[in-house]
Short mmCIF file of C-alpha atoms in Angstrom, two decimals:
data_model
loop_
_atom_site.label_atom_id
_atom_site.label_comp_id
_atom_site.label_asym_id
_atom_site.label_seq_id
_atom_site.Cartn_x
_atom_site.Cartn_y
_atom_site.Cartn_z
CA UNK H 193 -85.51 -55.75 51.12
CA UNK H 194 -87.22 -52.62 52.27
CA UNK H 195 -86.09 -49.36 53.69
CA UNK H 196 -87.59 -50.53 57.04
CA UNK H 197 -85.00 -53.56 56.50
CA UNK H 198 -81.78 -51.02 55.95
CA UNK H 199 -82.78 -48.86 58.88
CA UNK H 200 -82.53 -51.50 61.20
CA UNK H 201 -79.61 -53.23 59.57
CA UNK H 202 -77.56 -49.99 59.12
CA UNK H 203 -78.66 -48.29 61.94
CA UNK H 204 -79.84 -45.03 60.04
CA UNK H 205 -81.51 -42.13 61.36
CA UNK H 206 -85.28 -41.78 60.04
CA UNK H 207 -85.45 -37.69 59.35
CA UNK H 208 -88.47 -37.44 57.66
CA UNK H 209 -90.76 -39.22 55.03
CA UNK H 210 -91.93 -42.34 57.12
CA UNK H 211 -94.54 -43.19 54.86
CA UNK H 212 -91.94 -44.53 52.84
CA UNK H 213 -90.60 -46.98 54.89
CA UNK H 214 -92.04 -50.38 52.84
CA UNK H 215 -90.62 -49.08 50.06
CA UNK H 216 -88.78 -52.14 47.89
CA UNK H 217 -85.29 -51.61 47.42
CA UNK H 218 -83.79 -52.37 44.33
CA UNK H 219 -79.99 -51.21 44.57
CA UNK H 220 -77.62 -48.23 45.66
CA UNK H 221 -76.26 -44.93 43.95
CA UNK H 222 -73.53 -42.74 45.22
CA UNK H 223 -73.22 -39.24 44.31
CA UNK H 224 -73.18 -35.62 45.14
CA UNK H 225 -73.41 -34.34 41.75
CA UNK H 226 -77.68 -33.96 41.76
CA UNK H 227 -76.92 -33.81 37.65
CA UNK H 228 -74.93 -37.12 38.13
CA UNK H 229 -78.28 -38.56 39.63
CA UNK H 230 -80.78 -37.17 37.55
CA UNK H 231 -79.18 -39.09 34.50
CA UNK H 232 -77.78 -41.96 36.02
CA UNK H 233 -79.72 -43.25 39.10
CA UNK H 234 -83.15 -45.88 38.52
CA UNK H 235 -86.19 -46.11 40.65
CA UNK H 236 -86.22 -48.06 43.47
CA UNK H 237 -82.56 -47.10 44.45
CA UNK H 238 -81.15 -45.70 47.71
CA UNK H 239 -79.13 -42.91 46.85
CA UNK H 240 -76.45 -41.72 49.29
CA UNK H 241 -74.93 -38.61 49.69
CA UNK H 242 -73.73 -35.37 51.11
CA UNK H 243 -76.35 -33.03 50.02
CA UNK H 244 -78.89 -31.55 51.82
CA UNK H 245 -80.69 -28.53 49.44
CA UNK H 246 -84.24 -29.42 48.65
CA UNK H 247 -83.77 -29.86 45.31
CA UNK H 248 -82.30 -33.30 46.52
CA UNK H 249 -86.00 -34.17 46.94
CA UNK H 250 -87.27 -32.67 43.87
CA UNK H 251 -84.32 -35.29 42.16
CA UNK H 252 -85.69 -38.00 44.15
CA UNK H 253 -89.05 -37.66 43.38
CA UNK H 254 -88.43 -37.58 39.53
CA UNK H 255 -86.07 -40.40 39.54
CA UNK H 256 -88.58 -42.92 41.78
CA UNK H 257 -85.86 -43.29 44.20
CA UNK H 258 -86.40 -45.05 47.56
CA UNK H 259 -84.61 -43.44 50.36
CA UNK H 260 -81.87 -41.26 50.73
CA UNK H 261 -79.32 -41.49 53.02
CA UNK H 262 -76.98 -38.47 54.48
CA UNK H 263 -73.71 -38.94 55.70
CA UNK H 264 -71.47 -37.62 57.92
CA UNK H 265 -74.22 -36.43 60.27
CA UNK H 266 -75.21 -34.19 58.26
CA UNK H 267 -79.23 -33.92 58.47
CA UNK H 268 -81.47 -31.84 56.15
CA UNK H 269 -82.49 -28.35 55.40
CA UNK H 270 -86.06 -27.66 56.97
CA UNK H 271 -87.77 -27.62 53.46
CA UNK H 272 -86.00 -30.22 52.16
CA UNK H 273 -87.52 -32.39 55.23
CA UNK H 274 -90.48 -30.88 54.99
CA UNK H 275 -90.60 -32.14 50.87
CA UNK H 276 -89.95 -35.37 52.11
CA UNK H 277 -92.56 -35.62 54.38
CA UNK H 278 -95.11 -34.82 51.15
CA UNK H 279 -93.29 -36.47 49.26
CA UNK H 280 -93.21 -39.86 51.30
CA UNK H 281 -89.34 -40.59 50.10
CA UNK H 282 -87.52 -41.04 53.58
CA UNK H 283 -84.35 -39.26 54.52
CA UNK H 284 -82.03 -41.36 56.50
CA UNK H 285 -78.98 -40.44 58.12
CA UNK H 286 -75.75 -42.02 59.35
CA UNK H 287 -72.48 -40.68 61.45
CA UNK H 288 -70.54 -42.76 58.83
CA UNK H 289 -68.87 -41.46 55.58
CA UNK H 290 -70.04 -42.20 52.20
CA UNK H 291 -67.13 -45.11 51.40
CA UNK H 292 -68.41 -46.69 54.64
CA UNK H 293 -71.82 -46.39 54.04
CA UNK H 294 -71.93 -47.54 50.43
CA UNK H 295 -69.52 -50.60 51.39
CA UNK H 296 -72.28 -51.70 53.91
CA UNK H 297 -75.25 -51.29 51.90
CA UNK H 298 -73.54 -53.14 48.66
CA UNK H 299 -72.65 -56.19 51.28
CA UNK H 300 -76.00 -56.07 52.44
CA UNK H 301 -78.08 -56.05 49.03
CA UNK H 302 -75.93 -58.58 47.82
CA UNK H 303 -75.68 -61.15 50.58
CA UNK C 198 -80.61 6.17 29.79
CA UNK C 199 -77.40 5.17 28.16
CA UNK C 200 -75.73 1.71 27.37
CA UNK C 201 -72.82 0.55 28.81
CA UNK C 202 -70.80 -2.70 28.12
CA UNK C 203 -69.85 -4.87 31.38
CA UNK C 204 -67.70 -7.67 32.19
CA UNK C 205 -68.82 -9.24 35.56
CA UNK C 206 -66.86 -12.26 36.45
CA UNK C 207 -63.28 -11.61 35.90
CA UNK C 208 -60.04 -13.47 37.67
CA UNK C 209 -57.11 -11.84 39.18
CA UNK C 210 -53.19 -13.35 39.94
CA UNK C 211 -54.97 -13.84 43.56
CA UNK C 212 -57.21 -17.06 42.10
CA UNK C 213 -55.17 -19.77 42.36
CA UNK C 214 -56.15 -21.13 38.52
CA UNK C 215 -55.74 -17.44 36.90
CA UNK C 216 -52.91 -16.61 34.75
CA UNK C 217 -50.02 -14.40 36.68
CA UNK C 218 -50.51 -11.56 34.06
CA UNK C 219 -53.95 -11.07 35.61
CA UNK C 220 -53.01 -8.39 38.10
CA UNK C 221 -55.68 -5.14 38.57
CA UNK C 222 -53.40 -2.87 36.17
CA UNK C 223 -53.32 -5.15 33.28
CA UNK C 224 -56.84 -6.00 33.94
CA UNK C 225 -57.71 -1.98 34.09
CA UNK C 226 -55.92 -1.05 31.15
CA UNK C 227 -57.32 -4.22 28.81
CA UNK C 228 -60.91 -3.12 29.80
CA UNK C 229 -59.94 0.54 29.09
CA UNK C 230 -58.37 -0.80 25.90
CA UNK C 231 -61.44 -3.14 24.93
CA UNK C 232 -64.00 0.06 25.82
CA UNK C 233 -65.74 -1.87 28.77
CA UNK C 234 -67.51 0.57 30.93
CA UNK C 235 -68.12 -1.80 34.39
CA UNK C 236 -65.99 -4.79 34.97
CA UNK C 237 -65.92 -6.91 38.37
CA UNK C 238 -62.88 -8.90 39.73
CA UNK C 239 -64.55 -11.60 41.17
CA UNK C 240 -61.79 -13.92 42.73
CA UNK C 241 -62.49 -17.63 44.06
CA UNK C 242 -63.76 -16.56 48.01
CA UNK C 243 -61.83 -13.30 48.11
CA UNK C 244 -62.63 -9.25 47.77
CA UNK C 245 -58.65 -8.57 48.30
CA UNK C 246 -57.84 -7.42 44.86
CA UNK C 247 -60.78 -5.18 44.62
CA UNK C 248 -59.78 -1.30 46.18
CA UNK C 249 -56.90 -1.49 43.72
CA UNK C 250 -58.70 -2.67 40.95
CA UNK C 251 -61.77 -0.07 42.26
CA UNK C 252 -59.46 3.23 41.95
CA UNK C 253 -57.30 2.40 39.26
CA UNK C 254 -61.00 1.79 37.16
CA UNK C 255 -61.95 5.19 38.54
CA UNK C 256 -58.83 7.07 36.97
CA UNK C 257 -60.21 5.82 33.39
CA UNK C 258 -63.70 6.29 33.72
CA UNK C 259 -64.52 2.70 34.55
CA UNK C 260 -66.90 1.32 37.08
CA UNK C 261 -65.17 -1.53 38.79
CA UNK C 262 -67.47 -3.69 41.28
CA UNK C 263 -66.29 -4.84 44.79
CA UNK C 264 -66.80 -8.97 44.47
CA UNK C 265 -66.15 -12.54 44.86
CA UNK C 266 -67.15 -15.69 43.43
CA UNK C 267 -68.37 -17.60 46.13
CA UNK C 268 -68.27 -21.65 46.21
CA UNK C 269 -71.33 -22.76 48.50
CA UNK C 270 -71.17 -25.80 50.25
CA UNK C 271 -73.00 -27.25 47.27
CA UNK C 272 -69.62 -25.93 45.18
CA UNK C 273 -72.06 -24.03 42.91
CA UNK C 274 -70.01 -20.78 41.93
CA UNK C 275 -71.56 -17.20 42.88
CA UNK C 276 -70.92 -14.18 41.54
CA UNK C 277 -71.53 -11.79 44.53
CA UNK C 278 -71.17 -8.05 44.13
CA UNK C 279 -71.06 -5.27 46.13
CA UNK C 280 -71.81 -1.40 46.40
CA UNK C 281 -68.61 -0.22 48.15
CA UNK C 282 -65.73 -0.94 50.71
CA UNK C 283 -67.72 -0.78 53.84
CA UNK C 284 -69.84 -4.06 52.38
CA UNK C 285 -66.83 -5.37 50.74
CA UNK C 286 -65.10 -5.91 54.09
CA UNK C 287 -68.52 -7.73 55.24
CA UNK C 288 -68.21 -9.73 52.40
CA UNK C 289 -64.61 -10.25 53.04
CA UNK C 290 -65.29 -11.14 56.52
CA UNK C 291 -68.47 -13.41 55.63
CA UNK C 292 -66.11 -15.59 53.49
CA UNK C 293 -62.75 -15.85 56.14
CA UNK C 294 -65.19 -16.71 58.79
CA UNK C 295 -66.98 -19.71 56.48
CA UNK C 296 -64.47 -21.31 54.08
CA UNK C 297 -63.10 -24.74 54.70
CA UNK C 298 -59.27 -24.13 55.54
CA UNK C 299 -57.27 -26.19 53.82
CA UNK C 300 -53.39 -25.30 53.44
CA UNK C 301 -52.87 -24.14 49.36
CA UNK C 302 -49.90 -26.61 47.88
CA UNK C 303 -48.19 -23.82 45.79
CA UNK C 304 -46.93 -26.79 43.36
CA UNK C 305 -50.10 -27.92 42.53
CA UNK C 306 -51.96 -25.14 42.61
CA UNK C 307 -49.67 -21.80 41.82
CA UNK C 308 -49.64 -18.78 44.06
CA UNK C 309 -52.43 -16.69 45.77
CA UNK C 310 -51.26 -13.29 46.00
CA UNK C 311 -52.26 -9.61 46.58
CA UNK C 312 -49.92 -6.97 44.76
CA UNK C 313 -50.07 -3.44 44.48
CA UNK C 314 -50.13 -1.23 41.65
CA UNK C 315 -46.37 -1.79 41.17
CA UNK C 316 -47.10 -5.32 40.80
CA UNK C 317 -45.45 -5.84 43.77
CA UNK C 318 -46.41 -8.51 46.40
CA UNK C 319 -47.96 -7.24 49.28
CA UNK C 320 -49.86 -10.61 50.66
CA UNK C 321 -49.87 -13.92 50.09
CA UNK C 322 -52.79 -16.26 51.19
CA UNK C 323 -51.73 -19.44 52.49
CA UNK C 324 -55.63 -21.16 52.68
CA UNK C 325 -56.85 -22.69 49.56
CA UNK C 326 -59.40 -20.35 47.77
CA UNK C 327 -60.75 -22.93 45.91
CA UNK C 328 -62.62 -24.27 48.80
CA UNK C 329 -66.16 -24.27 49.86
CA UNK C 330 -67.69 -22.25 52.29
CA UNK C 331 -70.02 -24.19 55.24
CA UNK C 332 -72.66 -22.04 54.18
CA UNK C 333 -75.42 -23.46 51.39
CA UNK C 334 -76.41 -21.13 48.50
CA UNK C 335 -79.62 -20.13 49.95
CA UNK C 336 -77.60 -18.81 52.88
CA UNK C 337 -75.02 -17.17 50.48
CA UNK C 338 -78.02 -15.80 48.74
CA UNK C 339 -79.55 -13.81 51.84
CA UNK C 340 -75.97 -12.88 53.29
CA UNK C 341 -75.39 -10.79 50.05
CA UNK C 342 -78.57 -9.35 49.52
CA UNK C 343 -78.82 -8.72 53.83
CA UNK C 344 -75.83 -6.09 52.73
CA UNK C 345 -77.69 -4.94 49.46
CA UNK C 346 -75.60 -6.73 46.95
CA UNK C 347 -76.22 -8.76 43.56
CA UNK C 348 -76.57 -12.32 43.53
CA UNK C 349 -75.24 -13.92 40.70
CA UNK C 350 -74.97 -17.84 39.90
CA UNK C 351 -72.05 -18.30 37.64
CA UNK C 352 -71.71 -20.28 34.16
CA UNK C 353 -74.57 -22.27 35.29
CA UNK C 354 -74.81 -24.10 31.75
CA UNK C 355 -71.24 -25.83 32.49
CA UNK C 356 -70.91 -29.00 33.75
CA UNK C 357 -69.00 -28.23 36.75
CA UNK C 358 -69.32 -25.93 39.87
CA UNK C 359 -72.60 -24.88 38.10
CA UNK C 360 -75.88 -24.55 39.68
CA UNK C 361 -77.26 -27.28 37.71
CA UNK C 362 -74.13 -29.64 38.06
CA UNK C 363 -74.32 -29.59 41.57
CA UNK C 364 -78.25 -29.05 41.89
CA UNK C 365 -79.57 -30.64 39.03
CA UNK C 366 -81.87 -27.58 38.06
CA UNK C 367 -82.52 -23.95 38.98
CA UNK C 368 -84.22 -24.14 42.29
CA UNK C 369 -87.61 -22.66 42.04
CA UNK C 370 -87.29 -20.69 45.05
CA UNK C 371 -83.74 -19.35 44.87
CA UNK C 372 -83.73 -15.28 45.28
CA UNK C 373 -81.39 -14.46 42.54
CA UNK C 374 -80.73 -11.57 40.60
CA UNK C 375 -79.63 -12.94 37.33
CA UNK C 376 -78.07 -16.10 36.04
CA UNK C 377 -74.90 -15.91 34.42
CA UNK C 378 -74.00 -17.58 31.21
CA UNK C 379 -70.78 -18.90 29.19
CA UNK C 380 -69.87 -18.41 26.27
CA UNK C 381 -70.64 -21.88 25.45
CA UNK C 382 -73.83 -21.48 25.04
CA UNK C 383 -77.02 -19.07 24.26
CA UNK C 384 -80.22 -17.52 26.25
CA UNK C 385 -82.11 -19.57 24.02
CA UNK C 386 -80.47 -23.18 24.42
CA UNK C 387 -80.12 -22.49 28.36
CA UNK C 388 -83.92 -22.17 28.38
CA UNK C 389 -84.54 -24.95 25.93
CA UNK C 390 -82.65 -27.37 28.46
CA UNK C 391 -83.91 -25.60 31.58
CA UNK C 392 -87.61 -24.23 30.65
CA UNK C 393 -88.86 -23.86 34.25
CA UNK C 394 -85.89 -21.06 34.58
CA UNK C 395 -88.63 -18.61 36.39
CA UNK C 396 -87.01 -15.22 36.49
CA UNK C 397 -85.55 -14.99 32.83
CA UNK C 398 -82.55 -12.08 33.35
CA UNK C 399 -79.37 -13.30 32.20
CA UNK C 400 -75.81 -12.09 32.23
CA UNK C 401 -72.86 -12.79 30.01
CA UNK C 402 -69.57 -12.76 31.03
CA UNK C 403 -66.35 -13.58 30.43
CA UNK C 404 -64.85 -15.74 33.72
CA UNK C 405 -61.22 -14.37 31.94
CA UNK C 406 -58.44 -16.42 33.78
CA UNK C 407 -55.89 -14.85 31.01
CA UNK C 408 -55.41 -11.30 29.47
CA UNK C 409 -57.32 -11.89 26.35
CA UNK C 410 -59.49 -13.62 27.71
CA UNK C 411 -61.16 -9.88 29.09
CA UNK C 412 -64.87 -8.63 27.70
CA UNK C 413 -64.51 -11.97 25.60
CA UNK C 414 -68.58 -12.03 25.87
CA UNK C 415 -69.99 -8.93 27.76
CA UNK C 416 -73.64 -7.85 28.87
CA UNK C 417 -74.95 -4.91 27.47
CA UNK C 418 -76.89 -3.01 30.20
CA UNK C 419 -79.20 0.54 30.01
CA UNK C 420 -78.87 2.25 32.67
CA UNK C 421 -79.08 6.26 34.15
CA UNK C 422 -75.14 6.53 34.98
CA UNK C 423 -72.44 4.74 35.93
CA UNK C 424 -73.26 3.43 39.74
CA UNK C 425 -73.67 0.37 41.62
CA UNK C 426 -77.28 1.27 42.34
CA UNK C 427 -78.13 1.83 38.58
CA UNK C 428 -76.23 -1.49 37.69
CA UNK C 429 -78.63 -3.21 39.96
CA UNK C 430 -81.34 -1.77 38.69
CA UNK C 431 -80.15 -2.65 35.12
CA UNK C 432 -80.01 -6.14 35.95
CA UNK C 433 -82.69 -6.71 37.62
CA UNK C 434 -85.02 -4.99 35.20
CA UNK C 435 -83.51 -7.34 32.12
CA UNK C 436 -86.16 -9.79 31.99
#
């Protein structure tokens, strides 16, 4: 499955970083703690959360990651977009909550 | 020049978490007692406890500094100082208008209050303090300095409400003045874990949430007298 694929399952928001898109996914992580991430998340993963500083990106890029998804409507700082448009990791966004979210995205990677 | 010893990150009774010996006099006379020279009472999102704490400091000789620390919506913890009461009601106003209201459960969490020099109660806040403001730390960051104050992220070696637990690293960009560290750790194992650390001024203090807890690790800064401005200068000539 590809980010493409989630987009149009989930019916995320494309921000930024479209370049992306046919990126494989491999699985999920949930957190807001970018320490949390940085030692616990594995390439190819979407990682959801609240956060919207650029050093998100900076996260992202180290840890191979595929997407990232925002919740609660909450949409990205202007350099943190502007990272993921050089950085070719999409930032996706969604008017549901992180439970919600996650739920979905687990039920669809494991169908 | 001369040296003086400071203590910039100091709890009140008004921070829900700090101990309910922790009002301005007994903070006043421990730094007096100790032989600090500038101390700051930097509550969780509030400046209320700082004109007391300011003028009983100036009957002993002490600089206090208007403060807060300030949770950004990231919950990274900011020491944010001030030169005097004009900017510490801007502050104060900054952080009513911006903080997430949520009603403070006195059993969980103890009391927020204000007292006066007779350790009397003069205001309780009924808003948790512990909350975030909506405003991210880069907007925190130019809000204090747009009013000429020091920009401080606190204990950002611990694991929690630290600038790298919540952000992962030390932003490259971020405008601060100097980083504050714990007294878990040193200058030289912050850097060995976080080596891209640009500007390298650091602060120690003690984040006291009891009595003798007070100038437990201090900064030592050289500076022309005892003033806001030349503290500023201090710090930001340390690295």
């Amino acid at each position: 499955m590809t980010v493409a694929d989630i987009v149009k399952a989930l019916d995320l928001k494309v921000f930024s970083g479209n370049e992306g898109l046919n990126q494989e996914i491999v699985g999920g992580y949930t957190s807001d703690l970018l320490s949390d991430v940085m030692g616990n998340a594995d390439a190819g993963m979407v990682w959801i959360t609240l956060q919207t500083h650029i050093n998100v990106m900076a996260i992202a890029s180290l840890k191979e990651l595929a997407a990232i998804i925002l919740v609660k409507g909450l949409e990205p700082e202007a350099n943190t977009l502007q990272q993921s448009n050089n950085e070719g990791i999409p930032i996706l966004g969604t008017n549901l909550q992180a439970f919600e979210i996650t739920g979905k995205l687990y039920q669809l990677l494991n169908k | 020049m001369n040296q003086y010893r400071a203590d910039l990150h100091i709890h009140s009774v008004l921070s829900p978490c700090a101990d309910l010996e922790m009002s301005p006099v007994n903070i006043v006379n421990r730094a007096k007692a100790l032989g600090l020279d500038i101390i700051a009472v930097t509550d969780h999102n509030s400046t209320l406890h700082c004109p007391l704490t300011v003028e009983l400091a100036s009957r002993v000789g002490i600089l206090a500094v208007y403060g807060a620390e300030v949770t950004t919506r990231e919950e990274v913890h900011c020491v944010c100082l001030v030169e005097d009461e004009p900017k510490r009601k801007l502050l104060q106003q900054f952080l009513e208008d911006n903080i997430q209201r949520v009603p403070n459960n006195v059993d969980i969490f103890g009391y927020q209050v204000v007292v006066n020099e007779q350790e009397e109660i003069v205001q309780e806040i009924d808003y948790l303090l512990h909350g975030a403001l909506n405003k991210g730390i880069n907007e925190v960051e130019a809000f204090v300095h747009s009013i000429g104050g020091i920009f401080i992220p606190a204990h950002a070696d611990r694991p929690k409400y630290s600038i790298t637990s919540q952000l992962g690293f030390v932003p490259p960009d971020l405008n601060y003045d100097a980083i504050e560290l714990s007294r878990f750790t040193t200058e030289e194992k912050f850097l060995a874990s976080n080596p891209f650390v640009r500007k390298k001024r650091f602060v120690r203090s003690s984040d006291a949430h009891m009595i003798d807890q007070i100038g437990s690790i201090s900064t030592m800064l050289t500076m022309c007298g005892l003033t806001f401005k030349d503290l500023k200068e201090s710090i930001l000539a340390l690295d």
